[in-house]
Tab-separated table of C-alpha atoms in Angstrom:
chain	number	residue	atom	x	y	z
A	559	MET	CA	-50.431	10.194	-16.608
A	560	GLY	CA	-49.037	6.755	-17.696
A	561	ILE	CA	-48.541	3.593	-15.156
A	562	ASN	CA	-44.768	3.883	-15.023
A	563	ALA	CA	-44.638	7.749	-14.387
A	564	ILE	CA	-47.318	6.901	-11.406
A	565	ILE	CA	-45.083	3.909	-10.078
A	566	MET	CA	-41.909	6.129	-10.376
A	567	GLY	CA	-43.572	9.121	-8.317
A	568	ILE	CA	-44.518	6.313	-5.651
A	569	TRP	CA	-40.647	5.064	-5.630
A	570	ALA	CA	-39.547	8.653	-4.981
A	571	ALA	CA	-41.705	9.065	-2.208
A	572	GLY	CA	-41.479	5.270	-0.590
A	573	GLY	CA	-44.337	2.815	-0.121
A	574	THR	CA	-46.118	1.520	3.044
A	575	GLY	CA	-46.471	-1.665	1.732
A	576	ALA	CA	-50.143	-2.065	2.638
A	577	VAL	CA	-52.269	-4.710	0.794
A	578	ALA	CA	-56.341	-5.211	0.780
A	579	SER	CA	-57.869	-8.106	0.562
A	580	PRO	CA	-58.294	-10.825	-0.607
A	581	TRP	CA	-54.832	-11.530	0.371
A	582	ARG	CA	-54.640	-12.582	4.286
A	583	LEU	CA	-51.228	-11.922	5.896
A	584	LEU	CA	-49.925	-15.056	7.030
A	585	SER	CA	-46.330	-14.016	8.821
A	586	THR	CA	-44.652	-10.900	9.425
A	587	GLU	CA	-40.645	-11.217	10.089
A	588	THR	CA	-39.520	-7.945	11.900
A	589	PHE	CA	-35.688	-9.465	12.331
A	590	ASN	CA	-35.919	-8.539	16.190
A	591	THR	CA	-34.528	-11.644	17.118
A	592	ASN	CA	-31.124	-13.482	15.784
A	593	PRO	CA	-32.426	-15.302	12.596
A	594	ALA	CA	-29.515	-17.528	12.901
A	595	GLY	CA	-30.918	-21.045	11.542
A	596	LYS	CA	-33.596	-19.374	9.733
A	597	TYR	CA	-31.949	-18.987	6.233
A	598	SER	CA	-29.654	-20.755	4.031
A	599	ILE	CA	-27.211	-19.580	1.241
A	600	ARG	CA	-28.069	-21.087	-2.085
A	601	SER	CA	-25.226	-19.852	-3.874
A	602	GLU	CA	-21.891	-17.701	-4.047
A	603	SER	CA	-21.438	-17.103	-0.381
A	604	PRO	CA	-22.841	-13.737	0.039
A	605	SER	CA	-22.685	-12.108	3.443
A	606	VAL	CA	-25.575	-12.308	5.697
A	607	SER	CA	-25.367	-10.701	9.361
A	608	TRP	CA	-27.938	-9.315	11.651
A	609	ASP	CA	-28.275	-5.856	12.858
A	610	GLN	CA	-29.692	-6.308	15.983
A	611	THR	CA	-29.612	-2.694	16.925
A	612	ASN	CA	-31.770	-1.702	14.029
A	613	SER	CA	-33.379	-5.252	14.082
A	614	ARG	CA	-32.622	-5.990	10.468
A	615	LEU	CA	-31.008	-8.173	7.880
A	616	VAL	CA	-27.780	-6.910	6.095
A	617	LEU	CA	-26.957	-8.673	3.104
A	618	SER	CA	-23.996	-7.958	0.792
A	619	ASN	CA	-22.371	-9.462	-1.874
A	620	GLY	CA	-19.140	-8.819	-4.440
A	621	THR	CA	-19.751	-9.286	-8.150
A	622	SER	CA	-21.151	-12.834	-8.120
A	623	GLN	CA	-25.143	-13.868	-8.006
A	624	GLY	CA	-25.959	-14.055	-4.048
A	625	PHE	CA	-28.916	-15.889	-3.368
A	626	ILE	CA	-30.510	-16.517	0.493
A	627	ALA	CA	-33.517	-18.656	0.789
A	628	TRP	CA	-35.423	-17.779	4.225
A	629	ASP	CA	-36.386	-21.494	5.534
A	630	ALA	CA	-38.335	-20.350	8.974
A	631	LEU	CA	-41.740	-21.136	7.496
A	632	GLY	CA	-40.945	-23.654	4.767
A	633	SER	CA	-42.620	-23.821	1.349
A	634	PHE	CA	-45.950	-22.627	0.216
A	635	ALA	CA	-48.153	-24.062	-2.807
A	636	GLY	CA	-50.586	-22.321	-4.786
A	637	ALA	CA	-51.626	-18.480	-4.623
A	638	VAL	CA	-49.053	-16.884	-2.376
A	639	ALA	CA	-46.986	-13.352	-1.859
A	640	PHE	CA	-43.886	-12.707	-0.510
A	641	GLU	CA	-43.103	-8.846	0.347
A	642	ILE	CA	-40.029	-7.012	1.771
A	643	ASP	CA	-39.131	-3.819	2.754
A	644	VAL	CA	-35.413	-3.137	1.658
A	645	LEU	CA	-33.112	-0.344	2.074
A	646	PHE	CA	-30.498	0.173	-0.769
A	647	ASN	CA	-27.660	0.745	1.237
A	648	SER	CA	-24.755	0.752	-1.302
A	649	ASP	CA	-23.761	-0.034	-4.800
A	650	GLY	CA	-20.135	-1.283	-5.339
A	651	ALA	CA	-20.509	-2.388	-8.492
A	652	VAL	CA	-22.744	0.247	-9.706
A	653	ARG	CA	-25.386	-1.723	-11.453
A	654	LYS	CA	-28.499	-1.220	-8.457
A	655	HIS	CA	-28.863	-5.665	-8.631
A	656	PHE	CA	-30.731	-6.810	-5.648
A	657	GLY	CA	-34.478	-8.058	-5.024
A	658	MET	CA	-36.196	-11.335	-3.945
A	659	PHE	CA	-35.800	-14.948	-4.568
A	660	CYS	CA	-38.696	-17.353	-4.562
A	661	ASP	CA	-37.111	-20.548	-3.819
A	662	SER	CA	-37.935	-24.018	-4.301
A	663	GLY	CA	-36.518	-25.523	-1.415
A	664	ALA	CA	-34.343	-27.693	-3.199
A	665	SER	CA	-30.492	-27.402	-2.640
A	666	GLY	CA	-28.729	-24.876	-5.498
A	667	ILE	CA	-30.175	-22.216	-7.128
A	668	LYS	CA	-33.902	-23.268	-8.100
A	669	GLY	CA	-36.525	-21.090	-8.296
A	670	TYR	CA	-37.765	-17.472	-9.271
A	671	ARG	CA	-35.957	-14.042	-9.073
A	672	LEU	CA	-37.526	-10.825	-9.102
A	673	CYS	CA	-34.605	-8.191	-9.059
A	674	THR	CA	-33.353	-4.487	-10.169
A	675	LEU	CA	-30.673	-4.272	-12.612
A	676	ASP	CA	-29.702	-1.120	-13.818
A	677	ASN	CA	-32.920	0.777	-14.609
A	678	THR	CA	-35.130	-2.193	-14.952
A	679	VAL	CA	-37.016	-4.671	-13.131
A	680	VAL	CA	-36.539	-8.279	-14.334
A	681	PHE	CA	-38.097	-11.566	-13.643
A	682	SER	CA	-36.077	-15.061	-14.316
A	683	ARG	CA	-36.443	-18.780	-13.807
A	684	TRP	CA	-33.137	-20.430	-12.319
A	685	VAL	CA	-32.469	-24.197	-12.467
A	686	GLY	CA	-29.192	-24.717	-11.213
A	687	SER	CA	-26.699	-21.847	-12.514
A	688	VAL	CA	-28.865	-21.748	-15.577
A	689	GLU	CA	-30.984	-18.618	-15.695
A	690	THR	CA	-33.851	-18.133	-18.143
A	691	ALA	CA	-35.406	-14.665	-18.828
A	692	ILE	CA	-39.306	-14.643	-18.402
A	693	GLY	CA	-39.560	-10.780	-18.770
A	694	THR	CA	-39.042	-7.472	-17.955
A	695	PHE	CA	-41.640	-5.892	-15.705
A	696	ILE	CA	-40.636	-2.394	-16.215
A	697	SER	CA	-37.753	-0.635	-18.150
A	698	ASN	CA	-37.198	3.048	-17.006
A	699	ALA	CA	-36.952	2.665	-13.325
A	700	THR	CA	-34.628	4.682	-11.061
A	701	PHE	CA	-33.101	3.540	-7.915
A	702	THR	CA	-31.054	5.530	-5.464
A	703	THR	CA	-28.901	4.610	-2.709
A	704	GLY	CA	-30.388	5.579	0.617
A	705	ASN	CA	-33.992	4.874	-0.075
A	706	THR	CA	-36.459	2.150	0.798
A	707	TYR	CA	-38.410	-0.236	-1.583
A	708	THR	CA	-41.124	-2.525	-0.789
A	709	LEU	CA	-40.885	-5.349	-3.163
A	710	ARG	CA	-43.952	-7.860	-3.744
A	711	PHE	CA	-44.400	-10.738	-5.905
A	712	GLU	CA	-47.704	-12.476	-5.998
A	713	ARG	CA	-48.592	-15.837	-7.775
A	714	SER	CA	-52.293	-16.206	-8.433
A	715	ARG	CA	-54.425	-19.511	-8.703
A	716	SER	CA	-53.496	-19.562	-12.201
A	717	ASN	CA	-49.795	-19.351	-12.023
A	718	ASN	CA	-49.795	-15.553	-13.214
A	719	TRP	CA	-46.829	-13.718	-11.699
A	720	THR	CA	-47.561	-10.138	-11.004
A	721	ALA	CA	-44.988	-7.329	-9.269
A	722	TYR	CA	-45.146	-4.294	-7.058
A	723	ILE	CA	-42.851	-1.400	-6.046
A	724	ASN	CA	-44.033	0.381	-2.859
A	725	GLY	CA	-47.531	-1.020	-3.177
A	726	SER	CA	-48.333	-0.084	-7.025
A	727	PRO	CA	-48.581	-2.891	-9.905
A	728	CYS	CA	-46.238	-3.109	-12.448
A	729	PRO	CA	-47.289	-2.873	-15.901
A	730	VAL	CA	-47.197	-6.431	-17.220
A	731	THR	CA	-47.848	-9.950	-15.866
A	732	PHE	CA	-45.717	-13.228	-16.593
A	733	ASN	CA	-47.191	-16.625	-16.512
A	734	ASP	CA	-45.090	-19.747	-15.384
A	735	THR	CA	-45.494	-23.406	-13.794
A	736	THR	CA	-42.051	-24.773	-13.399
A	737	TYR	CA	-42.030	-24.864	-9.722
A	738	GLY	CA	-45.075	-25.322	-7.123
A	739	ALA	CA	-44.302	-25.019	-3.646
A	740	ILE	CA	-41.833	-22.153	-2.910
A	741	ARG	CA	-40.525	-19.994	-0.112
A	742	PRO	CA	-39.517	-16.438	0.290
A	743	GLY	CA	-35.794	-15.513	-0.151
A	744	PHE	CA	-33.236	-12.727	-0.918
A	745	PHE	CA	-31.023	-11.695	-3.727
A	746	VAL	CA	-27.835	-9.479	-3.860
A	747	TYR	CA	-25.150	-8.969	-6.386
A	748	GLY	CA	-22.242	-6.069	-6.263
A	749	CYS	CA	-23.975	-4.074	-3.409
A	750	SER	CA	-25.498	-4.157	0.414
A	751	VAL	CA	-29.198	-4.148	1.421
A	752	TYR	CA	-30.906	-3.936	4.389
A	753	ILE	CA	-33.709	-6.177	4.897
A	754	ASN	CA	-36.275	-4.323	7.225
A	755	GLU	CA	-39.197	-6.828	6.974
A	756	LEU	CA	-40.565	-9.802	5.347
A	757	ARG	CA	-44.500	-10.365	4.939
A	758	ILE	CA	-46.000	-13.529	3.776
A	759	TYR	CA	-49.792	-13.674	2.465
A	760	ASP	CA	-51.949	-16.291	1.205
A	761	TYR	CA	-55.140	-15.737	-1.212
A	762	VAL	CA	-58.806	-16.133	0.555
A	763	ALA	CA	-61.953	-16.107	-1.626
A	764	VAL	CA	-63.973	-12.965	-1.469
């Protein structure tokens, strides 16, 4: 069975987000308290609200690029991993376009984006409003509204970027050194999603 088939099966079943050593869990955000003041909008005024009853962040946007930076813990240099549990709630634009943003901490859109788009998982670098495609992690994925996905971005000490979906690595890795210190964030376009949990890891030599 090929790696894409394995990943597709895991997607269909849902993942746990469990990660083994040498990554050490630094912080977990469960959104059980009001997140006001912990994030900033980087572009296009996406809607961000707090669902207190279900302890989750609610993100939605029209057909524009919506970037949100999570500022609560600042930025991280070196090897770091960001991971989110995201429920794909609705898809008004029918583009299946949501994901993570590794924000540089500067104003505007400056950082890396890992996102779904139609039936792909893509990686790109943003400098202001200019996007540079770095590559496609997966080209034949399936995303379904109502399902929860665990998205994970790892940057190694040598600046290699690896993506994981529901705990399974995507087949390819990319290298980029444009941004040093980064902080986690979110991306949404033409749809609504629930961010149920955010986890941050650092790398510990073993």
